[in-house]
Short mmCIF file of C-alpha atoms in Angstrom, two decimals:
data_model
loop_
_atom_site.label_atom_id
_atom_site.label_comp_id
_atom_site.label_asym_id
_atom_site.label_seq_id
_atom_site.Cartn_x
_atom_site.Cartn_y
_atom_site.Cartn_z
CA UNK A 1 -0.02 0.01 0.00
CA UNK A 2 1.38 3.40 -0.97
CA UNK A 3 2.01 5.78 1.90
CA UNK A 4 0.20 9.13 1.55
CA UNK A 5 3.23 11.38 2.11
CA UNK A 6 1.19 14.57 2.29
CA UNK A 7 -0.97 13.21 5.13
CA UNK A 8 2.11 11.91 7.02
CA UNK A 9 3.77 15.29 6.56
CA UNK A 10 0.71 17.08 7.82
CA UNK A 11 0.66 14.86 10.92
CA UNK A 12 4.30 15.71 11.66
CA UNK A 13 3.51 19.38 11.24
CA UNK A 14 0.84 19.06 13.94
CA UNK A 15 3.30 17.13 16.22
CA UNK A 16 6.00 19.77 15.64
CA UNK A 17 3.67 22.65 16.39
CA UNK A 18 2.36 20.99 19.54
CA UNK A 19 6.00 20.21 20.67
CA UNK A 20 7.17 23.79 20.11
CA UNK A 21 4.02 25.09 21.86
CA UNK A 22 4.72 22.79 24.85
CA UNK A 23 8.27 24.21 25.01
CA UNK A 24 6.96 27.74 24.91
CA UNK A 25 4.41 26.96 27.70
CA UNK A 26 7.34 25.56 29.81
CA UNK A 27 9.20 28.89 29.41
CA UNK A 28 6.42 30.65 31.26
CA UNK A 29 5.09 27.81 33.49
CA UNK A 30 8.51 26.32 34.52
CA UNK A 31 9.54 29.13 36.90
CA UNK A 32 6.07 29.08 38.43
CA UNK A 33 6.35 25.29 39.05
CA UNK A 34 9.84 25.72 40.69
CA UNK A 35 8.63 28.61 42.84
CA UNK A 36 5.62 26.59 43.93
CA UNK A 37 7.87 23.73 44.91
CA UNK A 38 10.14 26.08 46.89
CA UNK A 39 7.14 27.43 48.79
CA UNK A 40 5.86 23.88 49.58
CA UNK A 41 9.22 22.74 50.80
CA UNK A 42 10.04 25.92 52.76
CA UNK A 43 6.94 25.93 54.97
CA UNK A 44 7.75 24.42 58.45
CA UNK A 45 5.79 21.28 58.24
CA UNK A 46 6.74 17.77 59.50
CA UNK A 47 5.54 16.45 56.12
CA UNK A 48 8.47 18.23 54.39
CA UNK A 49 11.16 15.70 55.35
CA UNK A 50 14.31 17.53 54.14
CA UNK A 51 13.46 21.09 55.10
CA UNK A 52 11.81 20.10 58.45
CA UNK A 53 14.84 17.98 59.41
CA UNK A 54 17.23 20.85 58.56
CA UNK A 55 15.12 23.22 60.73
CA UNK A 56 14.64 20.82 63.63
CA UNK A 57 18.05 19.16 64.11
CA UNK A 58 20.59 21.13 62.04
CA UNK A 59 22.13 17.99 60.45
CA UNK A 60 25.15 19.95 59.18
CA UNK A 61 28.41 20.22 61.17
CA UNK A 62 28.54 23.33 63.29
CA UNK A 63 31.58 24.39 65.36
CA UNK A 64 32.52 27.11 67.83
CA UNK A 65 36.14 28.21 67.67
CA UNK A 66 37.43 30.23 70.71
CA UNK A 67 40.49 32.48 70.74
CA UNK A 68 41.76 33.86 74.08
CA UNK A 69 43.74 37.03 74.46
CA UNK A 70 46.52 35.95 76.84
CA UNK A 71 47.79 38.89 78.89
CA UNK A 72 51.53 39.23 78.63
CA UNK A 73 52.16 42.06 81.08
CA UNK A 74 49.65 41.99 83.95
CA UNK A 75 52.04 43.67 86.41
CA UNK A 76 52.77 46.52 84.03
CA UNK A 77 49.07 47.05 83.39
CA UNK A 78 48.54 47.60 87.11
CA UNK A 79 51.18 50.33 86.91
CA UNK A 80 49.24 52.13 84.17
CA UNK A 81 51.01 50.78 81.10
CA UNK A 82 49.28 49.61 77.88
CA UNK A 83 48.00 46.02 77.91
CA UNK A 84 49.88 43.69 75.64
CA UNK A 85 48.00 40.54 74.54
CA UNK A 86 48.75 37.47 72.50
CA UNK A 87 46.06 35.50 70.73
CA UNK A 88 45.86 31.80 71.74
CA UNK A 89 43.81 29.18 69.97
CA UNK A 90 41.58 28.25 68.34
CA UNK A 91 40.04 25.90 70.83
CA UNK A 92 37.35 24.19 68.78
CA UNK A 93 34.07 22.80 70.08
CA UNK A 94 31.49 20.89 68.03
CA UNK A 95 28.11 22.42 68.61
CA UNK A 96 25.09 20.15 68.87
CA UNK A 97 21.66 21.73 68.66
CA UNK A 98 18.28 20.17 69.03
CA UNK A 99 14.78 21.66 69.20
CA UNK A 100 12.42 20.34 71.84
CA UNK A 101 8.90 21.02 73.07
CA UNK A 102 7.88 21.78 69.43
CA UNK A 103 4.26 22.92 69.47
CA UNK A 104 2.28 24.03 66.40
CA UNK A 105 -0.38 26.69 66.82
CA UNK A 106 -3.59 27.39 64.80
CA UNK A 107 -2.29 30.91 63.84
CA UNK A 108 0.41 29.42 61.61
CA UNK A 109 3.15 29.65 64.24
CA UNK A 110 5.26 27.09 66.04
CA UNK A 111 7.01 27.25 69.52
CA UNK A 112 10.13 25.49 70.61
CA UNK A 113 13.20 25.61 72.85
CA UNK A 114 16.57 24.96 71.31
CA UNK A 115 19.07 23.25 73.48
CA UNK A 116 22.83 23.39 72.81
CA UNK A 117 25.80 21.33 73.86
CA UNK A 118 29.56 21.70 73.16
CA UNK A 119 32.11 18.94 72.69
CA UNK A 120 35.86 19.69 72.53
CA UNK A 121 37.56 18.67 69.25
CA UNK A 122 41.29 18.22 69.94
CA UNK A 123 42.11 17.38 66.30
CA UNK A 124 40.74 20.71 65.12
CA UNK A 125 42.25 22.83 67.91
CA UNK A 126 45.56 24.51 68.30
CA UNK A 127 46.37 23.49 71.88
CA UNK A 128 44.38 21.65 74.48
CA UNK A 129 41.84 22.54 77.21
CA UNK A 130 44.68 22.07 79.73
CA UNK A 131 46.52 25.13 78.32
CA UNK A 132 46.98 27.88 80.87
CA UNK A 133 45.78 31.41 79.98
CA UNK A 134 45.93 34.69 81.82
CA UNK A 135 43.01 37.12 81.39
CA UNK A 136 41.39 39.97 83.48
CA UNK A 137 39.37 38.72 86.44
CA UNK A 138 35.82 39.82 85.72
CA UNK A 139 34.73 39.12 89.36
CA UNK A 140 37.22 41.78 90.52
CA UNK A 141 37.75 44.35 87.72
CA UNK A 142 34.17 44.14 86.49
CA UNK A 143 32.74 44.40 90.01
CA UNK A 144 35.02 47.33 90.77
CA UNK A 145 33.54 49.35 87.90
CA UNK A 146 30.00 48.37 88.87
CA UNK A 147 30.58 49.56 92.50
CA UNK A 148 32.53 52.73 91.86
CA UNK A 149 29.68 54.97 93.01
CA UNK A 150 29.55 53.39 96.45
CA UNK A 151 30.89 55.28 99.45
CA UNK A 152 34.66 55.08 99.82
CA UNK A 153 34.39 53.09 103.06
CA UNK A 154 32.29 50.36 101.31
CA UNK A 155 34.80 50.22 98.49
CA UNK A 156 37.52 49.57 101.04
CA UNK A 157 35.37 46.81 102.50
CA UNK A 158 34.87 45.27 99.08
CA UNK A 159 38.66 45.33 98.43
CA UNK A 160 39.18 43.62 101.73
CA UNK A 161 36.65 40.92 100.72
CA UNK A 162 38.61 40.31 97.50
CA UNK A 163 41.78 39.87 99.52
CA UNK A 164 40.02 37.49 102.01
CA UNK A 165 38.93 35.21 99.10
CA UNK A 166 42.30 35.59 97.32
CA UNK A 167 40.84 37.15 94.24
CA UNK A 168 43.30 39.22 92.22
CA UNK A 169 42.88 41.50 89.24
CA UNK A 170 44.03 38.79 86.79
CA UNK A 171 43.19 35.11 86.48
CA UNK A 172 45.54 32.34 85.42
CA UNK A 173 43.44 29.28 84.69
CA UNK A 174 43.17 26.44 82.19
CA UNK A 175 41.06 26.90 79.04
CA UNK A 176 38.62 24.39 80.42
CA UNK A 177 38.16 26.34 83.64
CA UNK A 178 37.82 29.64 81.95
CA UNK A 179 35.26 28.28 79.49
CA UNK A 180 33.06 26.01 81.67
CA UNK A 181 33.74 27.20 85.20
CA UNK A 182 36.01 26.92 88.19
CA UNK A 183 35.51 26.75 91.91
CA UNK A 184 35.60 30.12 93.62
CA UNK A 185 34.95 30.75 97.27
CA UNK A 186 33.92 34.33 96.41
CA UNK A 187 31.25 33.00 94.02
CA UNK A 188 30.02 30.65 96.76
CA UNK A 189 29.87 33.59 99.14
CA UNK A 190 27.98 35.87 96.76
CA UNK A 191 25.49 33.17 95.81
CA UNK A 192 24.79 32.40 99.44
CA UNK A 193 24.43 35.94 100.81
CA UNK A 194 23.62 37.98 97.63
CA UNK A 195 21.59 35.48 95.53
CA UNK A 196 20.85 36.59 91.94
CA UNK A 197 23.92 38.80 91.69
CA UNK A 198 25.75 36.37 89.44
CA UNK A 199 24.35 34.64 86.32
CA UNK A 200 25.39 31.24 87.59
CA UNK A 201 24.76 29.54 90.94
CA UNK A 202 27.58 26.97 90.41
CA UNK A 203 31.01 27.38 89.02
CA UNK A 204 31.95 30.63 87.37
CA UNK A 205 33.01 30.50 83.71
CA UNK A 206 32.72 32.64 80.64
CA UNK A 207 30.51 30.07 78.80
CA UNK A 208 29.14 28.25 81.78
CA UNK A 209 25.58 29.37 81.03
CA UNK A 210 25.91 28.25 77.40
CA UNK A 211 26.51 24.56 77.74
CA UNK A 212 23.53 22.28 78.24
CA UNK A 213 21.25 25.32 78.04
CA UNK A 214 18.51 26.68 75.76
CA UNK A 215 18.13 30.04 74.07
CA UNK A 216 14.64 30.71 75.37
CA UNK A 217 11.10 29.96 74.15
CA UNK A 218 10.90 31.00 70.49
CA UNK A 219 7.64 31.32 68.63
CA UNK A 220 8.09 31.77 64.92
CA UNK A 221 5.90 31.74 61.78
CA UNK A 222 5.58 28.50 59.83
CA UNK A 223 4.88 30.41 56.56
CA UNK A 224 1.66 28.51 55.87
CA UNK A 225 -0.42 31.71 55.76
CA UNK A 226 2.28 33.81 54.12
CA UNK A 227 5.59 32.48 52.85
CA UNK A 228 7.23 35.92 53.33
CA UNK A 229 6.89 35.41 57.10
CA UNK A 230 8.34 31.92 57.30
CA UNK A 231 10.95 31.61 60.14
CA UNK A 232 10.29 35.20 61.36
CA UNK A 233 10.08 35.50 65.15
CA UNK A 234 6.57 36.14 66.53
CA UNK A 235 7.69 36.29 70.18
CA UNK A 236 10.58 35.34 72.47
CA UNK A 237 9.84 34.11 75.92
CA UNK A 238 6.36 35.50 75.40
CA UNK A 239 7.69 38.95 74.49
CA UNK A 240 7.18 40.75 71.27
CA UNK A 241 9.62 43.49 72.31
CA UNK A 242 12.57 43.80 74.69
CA UNK A 243 13.07 46.08 77.70
CA UNK A 244 16.84 46.24 77.80
CA UNK A 245 17.27 49.38 75.67
CA UNK A 246 16.20 53.09 75.69
CA UNK A 247 14.13 53.30 72.54
CA UNK A 248 11.28 51.30 71.02
CA UNK A 249 13.26 50.79 67.79
CA UNK A 250 16.23 49.24 69.64
CA UNK A 251 13.88 47.04 71.68
CA UNK A 252 12.19 45.52 68.59
CA UNK A 253 12.49 41.79 67.96
CA UNK A 254 13.10 41.64 64.20
CA UNK A 255 13.67 38.99 61.69
CA UNK A 256 14.24 35.28 62.14
CA UNK A 257 15.91 33.19 64.86
CA UNK A 258 19.14 33.37 62.79
CA UNK A 259 19.17 29.87 61.23
CA UNK A 260 16.85 30.12 58.13
CA UNK A 261 15.26 32.96 56.23
CA UNK A 262 12.28 33.45 53.86
CA UNK A 263 12.88 32.44 50.19
CA UNK A 264 13.09 34.53 47.00
CA UNK A 265 15.78 36.96 48.12
CA UNK A 266 17.13 39.78 46.04
CA UNK A 267 20.24 41.97 46.30
CA UNK A 268 18.11 44.55 48.16
CA UNK A 269 17.08 41.98 50.77
CA UNK A 270 18.62 42.24 54.23
CA UNK A 271 19.15 39.47 56.83
CA UNK A 272 17.48 40.57 60.14
CA UNK A 273 17.63 38.09 63.09
CA UNK A 274 17.24 38.22 66.83
CA UNK A 275 20.18 37.05 68.95
CA UNK A 276 19.42 36.27 72.62
CA UNK A 277 23.18 36.21 73.35
CA UNK A 278 23.63 39.77 71.99
CA UNK A 279 20.36 40.81 73.66
CA UNK A 280 19.15 42.59 70.48
CA UNK A 281 18.19 42.19 66.83
CA UNK A 282 20.97 42.39 64.24
CA UNK A 283 20.82 42.88 60.49
CA UNK A 284 23.22 41.88 57.75
CA UNK A 285 23.36 43.44 54.27
CA UNK A 286 24.15 42.14 50.78
CA UNK A 287 27.82 42.28 49.75
CA UNK A 288 28.31 40.18 46.62
CA UNK A 289 27.18 37.02 44.68
CA UNK A 290 29.13 33.80 44.68
CA UNK A 291 29.01 30.05 44.08
CA UNK A 292 29.61 27.16 46.46
CA UNK A 293 29.97 23.68 44.99
CA UNK A 294 27.96 24.78 41.93
CA UNK A 295 25.18 26.36 44.05
CA UNK A 296 24.57 30.13 43.55
CA UNK A 297 24.65 32.30 46.69
CA UNK A 298 24.54 35.75 48.01
CA UNK A 299 26.96 36.85 50.69
CA UNK A 300 25.57 39.02 53.46
CA UNK A 301 27.91 40.87 55.95
CA UNK A 302 27.69 43.15 58.90
CA UNK A 303 27.35 46.88 57.99
CA UNK A 304 29.73 49.32 59.71
CA UNK A 305 26.77 50.79 61.47
CA UNK A 306 25.92 47.61 63.38
CA UNK A 307 27.96 48.55 66.48
CA UNK A 308 28.35 52.29 65.75
CA UNK A 309 27.62 54.62 68.61
CA UNK A 310 24.69 57.03 68.73
CA UNK A 311 26.86 59.92 67.58
CA UNK A 312 28.04 58.32 64.36
CA UNK A 313 24.73 56.58 63.77
CA UNK A 314 21.66 58.17 65.56
CA UNK A 315 19.38 55.10 65.33
CA UNK A 316 21.82 53.34 67.70
CA UNK A 317 21.30 56.04 70.35
CA UNK A 318 18.98 53.62 72.20
CA UNK A 319 21.90 51.22 72.79
CA UNK A 320 23.77 53.80 74.82
CA UNK A 321 25.43 54.70 77.11
CA UNK A 322 28.03 54.33 74.37
CA UNK A 323 31.73 54.50 74.04
CA UNK A 324 33.67 54.44 70.74
CA UNK A 325 32.01 53.16 67.59
CA UNK A 326 32.44 49.43 67.17
CA UNK A 327 31.32 48.62 70.77
CA UNK A 328 27.96 47.33 71.95
CA UNK A 329 27.30 47.94 75.62
CA UNK A 330 25.48 44.80 76.86
CA UNK A 331 25.66 45.62 80.54
CA UNK A 332 21.88 46.20 80.67
CA UNK A 333 21.29 42.51 79.91
CA UNK A 334 24.38 41.12 81.64
CA UNK A 335 23.74 42.00 85.35
CA UNK A 336 25.07 45.56 84.75
CA UNK A 337 28.64 44.17 84.32
CA UNK A 338 30.80 46.48 82.15
CA UNK A 339 30.84 44.05 79.23
CA UNK A 340 31.05 45.13 75.55
CA UNK A 341 30.58 43.11 72.38
CA UNK A 342 32.53 43.99 69.26
CA UNK A 343 33.95 42.43 66.07
CA UNK A 344 37.20 40.47 66.66
CA UNK A 345 40.33 42.57 67.05
CA UNK A 346 38.04 45.66 66.95
CA UNK A 347 37.48 45.14 63.22
CA UNK A 348 35.26 47.95 61.79
CA UNK A 349 35.67 49.91 65.12
CA UNK A 350 37.04 53.28 65.99
CA UNK A 351 40.80 52.99 65.28
CA UNK A 352 41.58 54.61 68.66
CA UNK A 353 40.62 51.33 70.35
CA UNK A 354 43.71 49.72 68.70
CA UNK A 355 45.90 52.32 70.30
CA UNK A 356 44.95 51.30 73.80
CA UNK A 357 45.89 47.58 73.43
CA UNK A 358 48.97 46.13 71.83
CA UNK A 359 48.83 42.83 69.85
CA UNK A 360 45.61 43.32 67.76
CA UNK A 361 45.60 43.06 63.99
CA UNK A 362 42.11 43.26 62.44
CA UNK A 363 41.38 42.03 58.93
CA UNK A 364 38.06 41.45 57.12
CA UNK A 365 39.04 37.96 55.98
CA UNK A 366 39.76 36.68 59.48
CA UNK A 367 37.52 38.85 61.64
CA UNK A 368 34.47 39.91 59.59
CA UNK A 369 31.25 37.91 59.95
CA UNK A 370 29.24 36.74 57.03
CA UNK A 371 26.44 34.45 55.94
CA UNK A 372 26.22 32.82 52.50
CA UNK A 373 22.60 32.25 51.49
CA UNK A 374 20.93 30.40 48.68
CA UNK A 375 18.75 33.27 47.55
CA UNK A 376 15.92 31.13 46.03
CA UNK A 377 15.24 29.15 49.26
CA UNK A 378 16.72 31.32 52.07
CA UNK A 379 18.84 28.39 53.27
CA UNK A 380 22.36 29.29 54.53
CA UNK A 381 25.16 27.40 52.77
CA UNK A 382 28.07 28.72 54.81
CA UNK A 383 27.97 30.67 58.06
CA UNK A 384 30.63 32.39 60.08
CA UNK A 385 29.48 34.52 62.99
CA UNK A 386 32.45 36.20 64.75
CA UNK A 387 32.15 38.28 67.97
CA UNK A 388 34.52 39.50 70.63
CA UNK A 389 33.92 39.79 74.43
CA UNK A 390 35.55 42.85 76.05
CA UNK A 391 35.73 44.13 79.66
CA UNK A 392 35.77 47.80 80.48
CA UNK A 393 38.25 48.42 83.29
CA UNK A 394 39.87 51.34 85.03
CA UNK A 395 41.33 52.44 88.41
CA UNK A 396 38.73 52.69 91.14
CA UNK A 397 39.91 54.52 94.34
CA UNK A 398 39.41 52.41 97.42
CA UNK A 399 39.63 49.13 95.49
CA UNK A 400 43.35 48.55 95.60
CA UNK A 401 43.15 45.52 93.23
CA UNK A 402 42.67 47.99 90.34
CA UNK A 403 46.04 49.59 91.04
CA UNK A 404 46.73 52.37 88.50
CA UNK A 405 45.02 50.65 85.58
CA UNK A 406 44.41 53.11 82.68
CA UNK A 407 40.88 53.31 81.38
CA UNK A 408 40.63 50.76 78.68
CA UNK A 409 38.24 48.36 76.87
CA UNK A 410 40.17 45.15 77.29
CA UNK A 411 39.63 42.21 74.84
CA UNK A 412 39.25 38.90 76.65
CA UNK A 413 38.43 36.46 73.93
CA UNK A 414 36.65 36.20 70.60
CA UNK A 415 34.72 33.29 69.13
CA UNK A 416 33.50 32.13 65.74
CA UNK A 417 30.46 29.92 65.24
CA UNK A 418 30.68 28.41 61.72
CA UNK A 419 29.00 25.76 59.72
CA UNK A 420 28.39 24.78 56.14
CA UNK A 421 26.18 22.34 54.22
CA UNK A 422 28.13 19.23 53.26
CA UNK A 423 27.71 15.51 52.55
CA UNK A 424 24.29 13.94 51.66
CA UNK A 425 22.45 17.20 52.53
CA UNK A 426 24.60 19.07 50.02
CA UNK A 427 24.07 16.38 47.34
CA UNK A 428 20.31 16.46 47.81
CA UNK A 429 20.24 20.30 47.88
CA UNK A 430 22.32 20.50 44.70
CA UNK A 431 20.17 17.94 42.87
CA UNK A 432 16.81 19.54 43.79
CA UNK A 433 17.74 23.10 43.52
CA UNK A 434 20.41 23.28 40.80
CA UNK A 435 20.33 20.27 38.58
CA UNK A 436 16.59 19.77 38.18
CA UNK A 437 15.80 23.42 37.48
CA UNK A 438 18.68 23.47 35.00
CA UNK A 439 17.31 20.33 33.23
CA UNK A 440 13.92 21.89 33.14
CA UNK A 441 15.29 25.04 31.64
CA UNK A 442 17.21 23.13 28.93
CA UNK A 443 14.31 20.90 28.17
CA UNK A 444 11.97 23.83 27.38
CA UNK A 445 14.40 25.12 24.71
CA UNK A 446 15.02 21.58 23.40
CA UNK A 447 11.22 21.15 22.96
CA UNK A 448 11.03 24.45 21.10
CA UNK A 449 13.94 23.66 18.83
CA UNK A 450 12.79 20.12 18.15
CA UNK A 451 9.28 21.35 17.47
CA UNK A 452 10.41 24.04 15.05
CA UNK A 453 12.70 21.65 13.25
CA UNK A 454 10.01 18.96 12.87
CA UNK A 455 7.46 21.52 11.64
CA UNK A 456 9.84 22.95 9.08
CA UNK A 457 11.01 19.57 7.73
CA UNK A 458 7.47 18.25 7.59
CA UNK A 459 6.23 21.42 5.89
CA UNK A 460 8.92 21.18 3.29
CA UNK A 461 8.23 17.51 2.59
CA UNK A 462 4.58 18.40 2.23
CA UNK A 463 5.46 21.30 -0.11
CA UNK A 464 7.83 19.05 -2.08
CA UNK A 465 5.13 16.47 -2.65
CA UNK A 466 2.71 19.20 -3.82
CA UNK A 467 5.15 21.45 -5.81
CA UNK A 468 7.88 18.90 -6.77
CA UNK A 469 10.97 20.78 -5.47
CA UNK A 470 14.19 19.15 -6.68
CA UNK A 471 16.17 17.26 -3.97
CA UNK A 472 19.16 19.53 -4.67
CA UNK A 473 17.16 22.56 -3.50
CA UNK A 474 15.48 20.93 -0.53
CA UNK A 475 18.36 20.93 1.92
CA UNK A 476 19.31 24.62 1.46
CA UNK A 477 15.63 25.53 1.87
CA UNK A 478 15.40 23.55 5.18
CA UNK A 479 18.56 25.32 6.43
CA UNK A 480 17.27 28.75 5.52
CA UNK A 481 13.85 28.13 7.02
CA UNK A 482 15.51 26.82 10.17
CA UNK A 483 17.72 29.88 10.49
CA UNK A 484 14.84 32.19 9.79
CA UNK A 485 12.74 30.52 12.52
CA UNK A 486 15.55 30.77 15.07
CA UNK A 487 17.01 34.09 14.00
CA UNK A 488 14.39 36.14 12.13
CA UNK A 489 16.77 39.03 11.73
CA UNK A 490 20.53 39.22 12.26
CA UNK A 491 23.13 41.75 11.28
CA UNK A 492 26.76 42.70 11.48
CA UNK A 493 28.91 45.86 11.02
CA UNK A 494 31.42 46.10 8.23
CA UNK A 495 33.85 49.06 8.14
CA UNK A 496 32.10 52.35 8.91
CA UNK A 497 28.75 51.25 7.44
CA UNK A 498 26.20 48.81 8.62
CA UNK A 499 25.04 45.86 6.46
CA UNK A 500 21.95 43.97 7.58
CA UNK A 501 21.28 40.48 6.40
CA UNK A 502 17.57 39.50 6.49
CA UNK A 503 17.08 35.85 6.27
CA UNK A 504 13.44 36.33 5.45
CA UNK A 505 14.58 37.62 2.05
CA UNK A 506 16.44 34.39 1.44
CA UNK A 507 13.27 32.51 2.37
CA UNK A 508 11.31 34.48 -0.15
CA UNK A 509 14.01 33.60 -2.75
CA UNK A 510 12.94 30.02 -2.44
CA UNK A 511 9.29 30.42 -1.76
CA UNK A 512 8.88 32.68 -4.83
CA UNK A 513 10.70 30.14 -6.93
CA UNK A 514 8.50 28.70 -9.62
CA UNK A 515 8.75 25.69 -11.84
CA UNK A 516 8.61 25.89 -15.56
CA UNK A 517 6.18 23.58 -17.24
CA UNK A 518 9.14 21.50 -18.39
CA UNK A 519 10.12 20.97 -14.61
CA UNK A 520 13.17 23.14 -14.67
CA UNK A 521 13.68 25.57 -11.76
CA UNK A 522 13.63 29.26 -12.45
CA UNK A 523 13.56 32.25 -10.07
CA UNK A 524 11.41 35.35 -10.26
CA UNK A 525 13.42 36.94 -7.43
CA UNK A 526 16.16 39.43 -8.12
#
């Protein structure tokens, strides 16, 4: 049976048109499908296995690296000379976080407490927890500043108390004792007769209240009612605003809990988050794009105004009383102790701070904090939060332990909390959010190209059957039609003038071709 070539060609024309149409539809529908999947997988919901697990248990490695500023000249400091410090560390601890008491509420929020534990990692550390470090004694020098307004007689009594319990202006302890606590008869005395004066009722250590503790009761939005609100804090410990600071703006609880952010970020997006440890909300700003293991990212960093004083940046006036820019006074949420937070080595701070202490060398690469975010999903790929703990100290008449100490903001230690997506989580993330969208994007153009090619070839075969185009002319005609379909108009410059080649003219050259009655090809185009 003879095959009806014209009908077969017509069928292929229909198939080609439908294929091209399907590809064009994908161009517009594809991004909508991807965005819809992002929304479904970003909502905090136990049914979303990957995203819910990342939110609940942080299955990526997270570490805290601690660097101490070992005091080299404690005796000279008491005589009024400049402090000289030497950085020791890092002493690295693996951080384990888990959310407990997870409770979902009808108003599209969820409450939880996040508990944290730290485990020393000797293989990642430079030194051991048995290393001995000398730092200022917060119990003595901090208390001296806190009590400087007491009558002179009481200050003498306090000084005598320090001597009774053998507490000097500087501590020489092991890293483990400084981190997690050491026995102090003064601490026992204060907890017994002045309960509530110290943050800890047991041993006194700089991170004693961090280990085996939680960050408070967070209530955050699940994003079910509005994906723009996902992970944003609704309340903390039942509070929608703080009471530590002097203005409503500074007391606001803004942003997320600092682990995940809403999706669909742009370069104008900022990263606000509330930090219980800093007692305030912080906000990072976009710096630059980047790529991590093939995954596109945006890097967000701390602006120079983050710890600026009220004089240099008026919105920060509520965080005062302030000293130089680059210092955050957290005494109002740290039992009124004269403690300041800054970037490590006073990076991005008033340069005068570097004049008061010898041994500091700030650089953005080593001391600037950043968060690398996948902008489509709001998931952090690489995080490095770096902060420094400082003690304000000076000579207090009547408290002889302060000697002739010059007024100075003394760095004690700085720490970096860092983590990054790796292993199976990275593979899954890369597959779902990089490879699959790329395949979908390529497929839509493949469908369009295949549809156009099929339509053109089928149309020419149909035309050949009807008009009897010689085989020698068929291939050039297919090529010209293909180029015309893909590139309707193209041009180039030659010398000073401009020459424009219009492929449509070439198409007309062939389409207007006519056949003589004897079957020979002749052209009416000139």
